[in-house]
Amino acid sequence: MSVTVRVPAKVNVQLAVGGARPDGFHDLANVFLAVGLYDEVTVTPADRLRVTCSGPDAGQVPLDRTNLAARAALILAERYGRDPAVHLHIDKDIPVAGGMAGGSADGAGALLACDTLWGTGASREELLAICAELGSDVPFSLVGGAALGTGRGERLTALETGSVFHWVFAMAGRGLSTPAVFREFDRLAESAGRSIPAPVASAGLLTALAKGDPDALAATVSNDLEPAALSLFPELADTLAAGRAAGALAALVSGSGPTTAFLVRDAASATKVADALLASGTCRTARTASGPAEGARVLAG
Ligand code: C5P
């Protein structure tokens, strides 16, 4: 018997970052929107725990116990007295090390898949607590939709969205390490002698989301990690410029990058902007997707 779970990618429509905390993390006001690019995680009983991966970026995915899918299975098995001897297969469509929570999606997907296979009876709260142990973005991968994440991003409040928002995502030729981008954020703030205010969600942005107004959302999106991502990956400025020139309403780095995200008015504009981005030669590939998308879900076997 196998269980397959589908899990969405995310874009941060606002990522407000505070100063480094004593535990090394940063306090965030993180407005997540799940978008319709998905990984699928399939769990099957096996003689030992192993992870395999398919998809265009499969070669870059670690298959050892550092993979969040493997860690999710191990934590759940330990907590509920199950044997973690399972084969986890990840069919990967979310870019690797791209700032779209691909690794987090696999952690949340494996957790829900193993929970379903083993029938642990864990509550939603218990699953969310394990997600938070796995990583700051993992709880959001489980719930999907739109949410404000506070703390290090793991404490979620669901948000209303008045309609579907259309996006184009430009994938870069290499990844960026999230810890490296946060370190660069700290370095830039320190060298500018800037004190970092406490992160706060923008009221205008939350209203734009609730109204489903793409122009108002475009005027309010922001990402405090963008200067750090651009500092480590300066060519991303060309991708952002190409998307703006093609008519995107807003262009920003997705999370810690290097994927760039372009908000557009409708599905037709998405196709046009994606074609222009590809033709510009400033990205490896460009994909269209809309959000909010639903969170991790067991697919009918
Ligand atoms: O929580 P997660 O394991 O995804 O975080 C990866 C890394 O990103 C952390 O080790 C930390 O360096 C950085 N991070 C941070 N503040 C956050 C979330 C992540 O500094 N709120």
Coordinates of C-alpha atoms and ligand atoms in Angstrom, one line a residue, residues 15 17 20-21 23-28 30 68 71 104 132-138 150-154 177-183 186 256, ligand 1:
L15 CA 8.8 39.3 4.0
V17 CA 12.8 40.6 8.7
A20 CA 19.1 38.3 14.5
R21 CA 17.8 36.6 17.7
D23 CA 19.1 31.5 18.8
G24 CA 20.4 32.7 15.4
F25 CA 16.9 32.9 13.7
H26 CA 15.3 36.2 12.8
D27 CA 11.8 37.4 13.8
L28 CA 9.6 37.7 10.7
N30 CA 6.0 36.7 6.7
L68 CA 13.4 17.0 5.3
R71 CA 13.5 13.7 9.0
S104 CA 9.7 22.4 3.3
A132 CA 7.7 23.7 13.1
E133 CA 10.5 21.4 14.4
L134 CA 11.4 20.5 10.8
G135 CA 11.8 24.2 9.7
S136 CA 10.3 27.6 9.8
D137 CA 8.3 27.3 6.5
V138 CA 7.1 23.7 6.9
T150 CA 5.3 35.4 12.8
G151 CA 8.0 34.3 15.2
R152 CA 10.6 32.7 12.9
G153 CA 7.7 32.2 10.4
E154 CA 6.2 29.1 12.0
S177 CA 21.5 29.0 0.6
T178 CA 18.8 30.4 2.9
P179 CA 21.3 30.8 5.9
A180 CA 23.8 32.5 3.6
V181 CA 21.1 35.1 2.5
F182 CA 20.1 35.8 6.2
R183 CA 23.8 36.2 7.0
D186 CA 22.9 40.9 8.8
S256 CA 15.6 34.0 0.1
Ligands
C5P1 O1 13.9 27.1 9.7 P1 14.8 26.7 8.6 O2 15.5 25.5 8.9 O3 14.1 26.7 7.2 O4 15.8 27.9 8.5 C1 17.0 27.7 7.7 C2 18.0 28.8 8.1 O5 17.5 30.1 7.7 C3 18.2 28.9 9.6 O6 19.2 28.1 10.0 C4 18.6 30.4 9.7 O7 20.0 30.6 9.3 C5 17.8 31.1 8.6 N1 16.5 31.6 9.2 C6 16.6 32.7 10.0 N2 15.4 33.2 10.5 C7 14.2 32.7 10.2 C8 14.1 31.5 9.3 C9 15.3 31.0 8.8 O8 17.6 33.3 10.2 N3 13.1 33.2 10.7

